[in-house]
mmCIF file of N, CA, C and O in Angstrom:
data_model
loop_
_atom_site.group_PDB
_atom_site.id
_atom_site.type_symbol
_atom_site.label_atom_id
_atom_site.label_comp_id
_atom_site.label_asym_id
_atom_site.label_seq_id
_atom_site.Cartn_x
_atom_site.Cartn_y
_atom_site.Cartn_z
ATOM 1 N N MET A 1 15.600 -44.258 22.379
ATOM 2 C CA MET A 1 15.445 -43.562 21.127
ATOM 3 C C MET A 1 14.730 -42.235 21.395
ATOM 4 O O MET A 1 13.733 -42.186 22.081
ATOM 5 N N ALA A 2 15.235 -41.168 20.849
ATOM 6 C CA ALA A 2 14.644 -39.853 21.057
ATOM 7 C C ALA A 2 13.330 -39.752 20.303
ATOM 8 O O ALA A 2 13.146 -40.352 19.256
ATOM 9 N N SER A 3 12.426 -38.972 20.855
ATOM 10 C CA SER A 3 11.131 -38.769 20.219
ATOM 11 C C SER A 3 11.301 -37.999 18.917
ATOM 12 O O SER A 3 12.051 -37.034 18.844
ATOM 13 N N GLU A 4 10.589 -38.438 17.884
ATOM 14 C CA GLU A 4 10.653 -37.752 16.599
ATOM 15 C C GLU A 4 9.642 -36.617 16.518
ATOM 16 O O GLU A 4 9.676 -35.830 15.595
ATOM 17 N N ARG A 5 8.754 -36.547 17.488
ATOM 18 C CA ARG A 5 7.766 -35.481 17.498
ATOM 19 C C ARG A 5 8.451 -34.159 17.836
ATOM 20 O O ARG A 5 9.186 -34.059 18.803
ATOM 21 N N GLN A 6 8.182 -33.149 17.034
ATOM 22 C CA GLN A 6 8.795 -31.849 17.256
ATOM 23 C C GLN A 6 7.847 -30.978 18.059
ATOM 24 O O GLN A 6 6.634 -31.135 18.003
ATOM 25 N N SER A 7 8.420 -30.048 18.803
ATOM 26 C CA SER A 7 7.587 -29.156 19.588
ATOM 27 C C SER A 7 6.872 -28.174 18.662
ATOM 28 O O SER A 7 7.300 -27.924 17.535
ATOM 29 N N ALA A 8 5.777 -27.629 19.149
ATOM 30 C CA ALA A 8 5.006 -26.663 18.366
ATOM 31 C C ALA A 8 5.845 -25.420 18.132
ATOM 32 O O ALA A 8 6.610 -25.002 19.003
ATOM 33 N N PRO A 9 5.703 -24.815 16.956
ATOM 34 C CA PRO A 9 6.466 -23.590 16.697
ATOM 35 C C PRO A 9 5.997 -22.452 17.602
ATOM 36 O O PRO A 9 4.861 -22.451 18.079
ATOM 37 N N GLU A 10 6.878 -21.522 17.807
ATOM 38 C CA GLU A 10 6.548 -20.321 18.579
ATOM 39 C C GLU A 10 6.403 -19.155 17.616
ATOM 40 O O GLU A 10 6.934 -19.188 16.503
ATOM 41 N N CYS A 11 5.706 -18.137 18.045
ATOM 42 C CA CYS A 11 5.504 -16.954 17.214
ATOM 43 C C CYS A 11 6.861 -16.427 16.731
ATOM 44 O O CYS A 11 7.774 -16.241 17.530
ATOM 45 N N GLY A 12 6.981 -16.248 15.432
ATOM 46 C CA GLY A 12 8.222 -15.761 14.843
ATOM 47 C C GLY A 12 9.099 -16.848 14.258
ATOM 48 O O GLY A 12 10.001 -16.551 13.478
ATOM 49 N N ASP A 13 8.845 -18.118 14.603
ATOM 50 C CA ASP A 13 9.630 -19.214 14.024
ATOM 51 C C ASP A 13 9.378 -19.294 12.524
ATOM 52 O O ASP A 13 8.262 -19.048 12.054
ATOM 53 N N GLN A 14 10.402 -19.671 11.786
ATOM 54 C CA GLN A 14 10.278 -19.827 10.343
ATOM 55 C C GLN A 14 10.047 -21.293 10.021
ATOM 56 O O GLN A 14 10.842 -22.146 10.406
ATOM 57 N N VAL A 15 8.941 -21.556 9.336
ATOM 58 C CA VAL A 15 8.547 -22.926 9.015
ATOM 59 C C VAL A 15 8.308 -23.046 7.519
ATOM 60 O O VAL A 15 8.066 -22.056 6.821
ATOM 61 N N TYR A 16 8.387 -24.281 7.030
ATOM 62 C CA TYR A 16 8.154 -24.559 5.614
ATOM 63 C C TYR A 16 6.787 -25.189 5.451
ATOM 64 O O TYR A 16 6.453 -26.154 6.139
ATOM 65 N N ASP A 17 5.997 -24.641 4.523
ATOM 66 C CA ASP A 17 4.673 -25.161 4.201
ATOM 67 C C ASP A 17 4.775 -25.881 2.858
ATOM 68 O O ASP A 17 4.883 -25.229 1.813
ATOM 69 N N PRO A 18 4.772 -27.218 2.846
ATOM 70 C CA PRO A 18 4.943 -27.943 1.590
ATOM 71 C C PRO A 18 3.750 -27.807 0.641
ATOM 72 O O PRO A 18 3.896 -28.020 -0.558
ATOM 73 N N VAL A 19 2.597 -27.434 1.144
ATOM 74 C CA VAL A 19 1.427 -27.268 0.279
ATOM 75 C C VAL A 19 1.626 -26.065 -0.643
ATOM 76 O O VAL A 19 1.385 -26.137 -1.843
ATOM 77 N N THR A 20 2.078 -24.943 -0.085
ATOM 78 C CA THR A 20 2.300 -23.735 -0.888
ATOM 79 C C THR A 20 3.742 -23.624 -1.363
ATOM 80 O O THR A 20 4.059 -22.742 -2.146
ATOM 81 N N ARG A 21 4.596 -24.500 -0.838
ATOM 82 C CA ARG A 21 6.034 -24.508 -1.154
ATOM 83 C C ARG A 21 6.680 -23.156 -0.803
ATOM 84 O O ARG A 21 7.489 -22.622 -1.543
ATOM 85 N N ARG A 22 6.295 -22.629 0.382
ATOM 86 C CA ARG A 22 6.834 -21.350 0.844
ATOM 87 C C ARG A 22 7.281 -21.452 2.295
ATOM 88 O O ARG A 22 6.771 -22.255 3.069
ATOM 89 N N VAL A 23 8.207 -20.574 2.636
ATOM 90 C CA VAL A 23 8.630 -20.406 4.023
ATOM 91 C C VAL A 23 7.804 -19.273 4.599
ATOM 92 O O VAL A 23 7.613 -18.236 3.955
ATOM 93 N N GLY A 24 7.309 -19.464 5.792
ATOM 94 C CA GLY A 24 6.530 -18.425 6.445
ATOM 95 C C GLY A 24 6.920 -18.282 7.895
ATOM 96 O O GLY A 24 7.504 -19.180 8.497
ATOM 97 N N GLU A 25 6.604 -17.122 8.425
ATOM 98 C CA GLU A 25 6.827 -16.853 9.845
ATOM 99 C C GLU A 25 5.561 -17.253 10.589
ATOM 100 O O GLU A 25 4.466 -16.781 10.267
ATOM 101 N N TYR A 26 5.709 -18.121 11.565
ATOM 102 C CA TYR A 26 4.573 -18.600 12.346
ATOM 103 C C TYR A 26 3.986 -17.451 13.146
ATOM 104 O O TYR A 26 4.688 -16.742 13.853
ATOM 105 N N ARG A 27 2.654 -17.248 13.026
ATOM 106 C CA ARG A 27 1.997 -16.146 13.719
ATOM 107 C C ARG A 27 1.066 -16.614 14.829
ATOM 108 O O ARG A 27 0.796 -15.878 15.749
ATOM 109 N N GLY A 28 0.518 -17.817 14.711
ATOM 110 C CA GLY A 28 -0.381 -18.311 15.745
ATOM 111 C C GLY A 28 -1.427 -19.238 15.167
ATOM 112 O O GLY A 28 -1.449 -19.514 13.974
ATOM 113 N N GLU A 29 -2.313 -19.694 16.043
ATOM 114 C CA GLU A 29 -3.362 -20.629 15.643
ATOM 115 C C GLU A 29 -4.617 -19.876 15.229
ATOM 116 O O GLU A 29 -4.904 -18.798 15.737
ATOM 117 N N ALA A 30 -5.340 -20.497 14.303
ATOM 118 C CA ALA A 30 -6.628 -19.963 13.850
ATOM 119 C C ALA A 30 -7.543 -21.151 13.619
ATOM 120 O O ALA A 30 -7.569 -21.723 12.530
ATOM 121 N N GLY A 31 -8.243 -21.562 14.650
ATOM 122 C CA GLY A 31 -9.075 -22.759 14.557
ATOM 123 C C GLY A 31 -8.190 -23.982 14.360
ATOM 124 O O GLY A 31 -7.196 -24.147 15.058
ATOM 125 N N PRO A 32 -8.503 -24.809 13.357
ATOM 126 C CA PRO A 32 -7.693 -26.012 13.128
ATOM 127 C C PRO A 32 -6.415 -25.727 12.344
ATOM 128 O O PRO A 32 -5.621 -26.629 12.096
ATOM 129 N N TYR A 33 -6.224 -24.488 11.938
ATOM 130 C CA TYR A 33 -5.067 -24.112 11.127
ATOM 131 C C TYR A 33 -4.120 -23.227 11.924
ATOM 132 O O TYR A 33 -4.416 -22.806 13.028
ATOM 133 N N VAL A 34 -2.988 -22.924 11.319
ATOM 134 C CA VAL A 34 -2.078 -21.920 11.855
ATOM 135 C C VAL A 34 -1.925 -20.836 10.803
ATOM 136 O O VAL A 34 -2.169 -21.062 9.611
ATOM 137 N N MET A 35 -1.557 -19.665 11.245
ATOM 138 C CA MET A 35 -1.362 -18.545 10.335
ATOM 139 C C MET A 35 0.128 -18.335 10.115
ATOM 140 O O MET A 35 0.909 -18.311 11.068
ATOM 141 N N LEU A 36 0.500 -18.183 8.841
ATOM 142 C CA LEU A 36 1.881 -17.924 8.461
ATOM 143 C C LEU A 36 1.925 -16.626 7.674
ATOM 144 O O LEU A 36 0.988 -16.290 6.946
ATOM 145 N N ARG A 37 3.029 -15.901 7.820
ATOM 146 C CA ARG A 37 3.223 -14.649 7.091
ATOM 147 C C ARG A 37 4.483 -14.763 6.269
ATOM 148 O O ARG A 37 5.500 -15.279 6.760
ATOM 149 N N PRO A 38 4.481 -14.276 5.022
ATOM 150 C CA PRO A 38 5.716 -14.294 4.229
ATOM 151 C C PRO A 38 6.828 -13.540 4.963
ATOM 152 O O PRO A 38 6.558 -12.572 5.681
ATOM 153 N N LEU A 39 8.070 -13.960 4.766
ATOM 154 C CA LEU A 39 9.180 -13.351 5.495
ATOM 155 C C LEU A 39 9.335 -11.864 5.220
ATOM 156 O O LEU A 39 9.704 -11.114 6.107
ATOM 157 N N GLY A 40 9.042 -11.421 4.026
ATOM 158 C CA GLY A 40 9.175 -10.002 3.711
ATOM 159 C C GLY A 40 7.930 -9.203 4.039
ATOM 160 O O GLY A 40 7.834 -8.034 3.698
ATOM 161 N N GLY A 41 6.968 -9.824 4.687
ATOM 162 C CA GLY A 41 5.704 -9.172 4.970
ATOM 163 C C GLY A 41 4.703 -9.520 3.885
ATOM 164 O O GLY A 41 5.038 -10.118 2.869
ATOM 165 N N GLY A 42 3.486 -9.158 4.096
ATOM 166 C CA GLY A 42 2.447 -9.454 3.121
ATOM 167 C C GLY A 42 1.290 -10.178 3.767
ATOM 168 O O GLY A 42 1.186 -10.252 4.990
ATOM 169 N N LEU A 43 0.427 -10.704 2.918
ATOM 170 C CA LEU A 43 -0.781 -11.367 3.397
ATOM 171 C C LEU A 43 -0.462 -12.702 4.044
ATOM 172 O O LEU A 43 0.283 -13.508 3.484
ATOM 173 N N GLU A 44 -1.054 -12.918 5.204
ATOM 174 C CA GLU A 44 -0.898 -14.194 5.889
ATOM 175 C C GLU A 44 -1.706 -15.258 5.163
ATOM 176 O O GLU A 44 -2.648 -14.945 4.439
ATOM 177 N N TRP A 45 -1.318 -16.507 5.375
ATOM 178 C CA TRP A 45 -2.108 -17.612 4.837
ATOM 179 C C TRP A 45 -2.271 -18.679 5.900
ATOM 180 O O TRP A 45 -1.504 -18.748 6.845
ATOM 181 N N GLU A 46 -3.340 -19.477 5.718
ATOM 182 C CA GLU A 46 -3.615 -20.574 6.637
ATOM 183 C C GLU A 46 -2.869 -21.812 6.175
ATOM 184 O O GLU A 46 -2.754 -22.058 4.973
ATOM 185 N N ALA A 47 -2.372 -22.580 7.139
ATOM 186 C CA ALA A 47 -1.652 -23.811 6.824
ATOM 187 C C ALA A 47 -2.058 -24.909 7.793
ATOM 188 O O ALA A 47 -2.452 -24.637 8.930
ATOM 189 N N ASP A 48 -1.950 -26.125 7.328
ATOM 190 C CA ASP A 48 -2.226 -27.301 8.148
ATOM 191 C C ASP A 48 -1.025 -27.528 9.061
ATOM 192 O O ASP A 48 0.075 -27.805 8.571
ATOM 193 N N PRO A 49 -1.185 -27.420 10.369
ATOM 194 C CA PRO A 49 -0.039 -27.558 11.269
ATOM 195 C C PRO A 49 0.631 -28.932 11.202
ATOM 196 O O PRO A 49 1.825 -29.046 11.451
ATOM 197 N N ALA A 50 -0.116 -29.953 10.814
ATOM 198 C CA ALA A 50 0.453 -31.303 10.738
ATOM 199 C C ALA A 50 1.445 -31.444 9.590
ATOM 200 O O ALA A 50 2.289 -32.336 9.610
ATOM 201 N N ARG A 51 1.375 -30.563 8.606
ATOM 202 C CA ARG A 51 2.249 -30.671 7.444
ATOM 203 C C ARG A 51 3.489 -29.777 7.541
ATOM 204 O O ARG A 51 4.401 -29.913 6.736
ATOM 205 N N LEU A 52 3.514 -28.869 8.473
ATOM 206 C CA LEU A 52 4.636 -27.928 8.589
ATOM 207 C C LEU A 52 5.858 -28.598 9.191
ATOM 208 O O LEU A 52 5.760 -29.562 9.944
ATOM 209 N N ARG A 53 7.014 -28.039 8.857
ATOM 210 C CA ARG A 53 8.269 -28.459 9.468
ATOM 211 C C ARG A 53 9.157 -27.233 9.559
ATOM 212 O O ARG A 53 8.942 -26.247 8.854
ATOM 213 N N PRO A 54 10.158 -27.279 10.434
ATOM 214 C CA PRO A 54 11.085 -26.140 10.498
ATOM 215 C C PRO A 54 11.757 -25.929 9.145
ATOM 216 O O PRO A 54 12.096 -26.897 8.454
ATOM 217 N N ALA A 55 11.910 -24.689 8.753
ATOM 218 C CA ALA A 55 12.583 -24.374 7.493
ATOM 219 C C ALA A 55 14.081 -24.645 7.638
ATOM 220 O O ALA A 55 14.669 -24.376 8.686
ATOM 221 N N THR A 56 14.684 -25.168 6.577
ATOM 222 C CA THR A 56 16.129 -25.401 6.582
ATOM 223 C C THR A 56 16.844 -24.060 6.400
ATOM 224 O O THR A 56 16.237 -23.060 5.997
ATOM 225 N N SER A 57 18.130 -24.055 6.636
ATOM 226 C CA SER A 57 18.929 -22.838 6.436
ATOM 227 C C SER A 57 18.829 -22.366 4.990
ATOM 228 O O SER A 57 18.686 -21.169 4.727
ATOM 229 N N ALA A 58 18.905 -23.292 4.052
ATOM 230 C CA ALA A 58 18.830 -22.939 2.632
ATOM 231 C C ALA A 58 17.462 -22.346 2.290
ATOM 232 O O ALA A 58 17.375 -21.373 1.528
ATOM 233 N N GLU A 59 16.391 -22.908 2.842
ATOM 234 C CA GLU A 59 15.047 -22.386 2.585
ATOM 235 C C GLU A 59 14.870 -21.005 3.184
ATOM 236 O O GLU A 59 14.278 -20.114 2.556
ATOM 237 N N ARG A 60 15.398 -20.788 4.383
ATOM 238 C CA ARG A 60 15.307 -19.463 5.016
ATOM 239 C C ARG A 60 16.089 -18.435 4.208
ATOM 240 O O ARG A 60 15.616 -17.317 3.983
ATOM 241 N N LEU A 61 17.274 -18.805 3.749
ATOM 242 C CA LEU A 61 18.093 -17.897 2.951
ATOM 243 C C LEU A 61 17.380 -17.547 1.645
ATOM 244 O O LEU A 61 17.301 -16.383 1.255
ATOM 245 N N SER A 62 16.859 -18.554 0.963
ATOM 246 C CA SER A 62 16.164 -18.324 -0.300
ATOM 247 C C SER A 62 14.962 -17.407 -0.116
ATOM 248 O O SER A 62 14.738 -16.490 -0.910
ATOM 249 N N ALA A 63 14.183 -17.642 0.929
ATOM 250 C CA ALA A 63 13.010 -16.804 1.199
ATOM 251 C C ALA A 63 13.428 -15.376 1.536
ATOM 252 O O ALA A 63 12.763 -14.418 1.118
ATOM 253 N N GLY A 64 14.525 -15.219 2.257
ATOM 254 C CA GLY A 64 15.022 -13.880 2.588
ATOM 255 C C GLY A 64 15.498 -13.125 1.365
ATOM 256 O O GLY A 64 15.233 -11.926 1.215
ATOM 257 N N VAL A 65 16.178 -13.805 0.466
ATOM 258 C CA VAL A 65 16.645 -13.178 -0.780
ATOM 259 C C VAL A 65 15.444 -12.787 -1.635
ATOM 260 O O VAL A 65 15.409 -11.688 -2.198
ATOM 261 N N LYS A 66 14.448 -13.666 -1.722
ATOM 262 C CA LYS A 66 13.247 -13.353 -2.490
ATOM 263 C C LYS A 66 12.569 -12.106 -1.937
ATOM 264 O O LYS A 66 12.154 -11.223 -2.689
ATOM 265 N N ALA A 67 12.454 -12.013 -0.616
ATOM 266 C CA ALA A 67 11.824 -10.846 0.013
ATOM 267 C C ALA A 67 12.616 -9.575 -0.275
ATOM 268 O O ALA A 67 12.034 -8.530 -0.576
ATOM 269 N N ALA A 68 13.943 -9.664 -0.204
ATOM 270 C CA ALA A 68 14.782 -8.492 -0.480
ATOM 271 C C ALA A 68 14.644 -8.058 -1.941
ATOM 272 O O ALA A 68 14.567 -6.858 -2.237
ATOM 273 N N ASN A 69 14.591 -9.014 -2.849
ATOM 274 C CA ASN A 69 14.423 -8.681 -4.262
ATOM 275 C C ASN A 69 13.074 -8.018 -4.530
ATOM 276 O O ASN A 69 12.982 -7.084 -5.317
ATOM 277 N N GLU A 70 12.036 -8.503 -3.860
ATOM 278 C CA GLU A 70 10.706 -7.899 -4.033
ATOM 279 C C GLU A 70 10.679 -6.475 -3.485
ATOM 280 O O GLU A 70 10.085 -5.589 -4.106
ATOM 281 N N ARG A 71 11.343 -6.243 -2.343
ATOM 282 C CA ARG A 71 11.409 -4.879 -1.787
ATOM 283 C C ARG A 71 12.151 -3.958 -2.754
ATOM 284 O O ARG A 71 11.728 -2.829 -3.000
ATOM 285 N N ALA A 72 13.268 -4.421 -3.310
ATOM 286 C CA ALA A 72 14.049 -3.607 -4.242
ATOM 287 C C ALA A 72 13.252 -3.309 -5.506
ATOM 288 O O ALA A 72 13.310 -2.209 -6.032
ATOM 289 N N SER A 73 12.509 -4.290 -5.961
ATOM 290 C CA SER A 73 11.691 -4.113 -7.162
ATOM 291 C C SER A 73 10.609 -3.058 -6.940
ATOM 292 O O SER A 73 10.350 -2.225 -7.793
ATOM 293 N N ARG A 74 9.982 -3.109 -5.758
ATOM 294 C CA ARG A 74 8.945 -2.113 -5.438
ATOM 295 C C ARG A 74 9.539 -0.712 -5.318
ATOM 296 O O ARG A 74 8.931 0.252 -5.735
ATOM 297 N N ALA A 75 10.728 -0.628 -4.761
ATOM 298 C CA ALA A 75 11.369 0.684 -4.556
ATOM 299 C C ALA A 75 11.794 1.292 -5.889
ATOM 300 O O ALA A 75 11.850 2.511 -6.022
ATOM 301 N N ALA A 76 12.100 0.464 -6.874
ATOM 302 C CA ALA A 76 12.579 0.950 -8.170
ATOM 303 C C ALA A 76 11.435 1.469 -9.050
ATOM 304 O O ALA A 76 11.681 2.127 -10.043
ATOM 305 N N ARG A 77 10.218 1.166 -8.685
ATOM 306 C CA ARG A 77 9.064 1.601 -9.515
ATOM 307 C C ARG A 77 8.766 3.041 -9.353
ATOM 308 O O ARG A 77 8.952 3.731 -8.482
#
């Protein structure tokens, strides 16, 4: 039976944080937490590495569309 344990994310990997219900780009470790950045840029947040999982294709797409919409909204102001 294959191991269910997943390898640690690498810098730039897109992961899902169920606590904040957001997809973030993995940036690195910060003490007992990891740092994630929104896909469109912005403020990083701390997340519990034990709760993260790789983002699904649908989650990555949704987060990318949200980031694009936010960029367009800022440009229109």
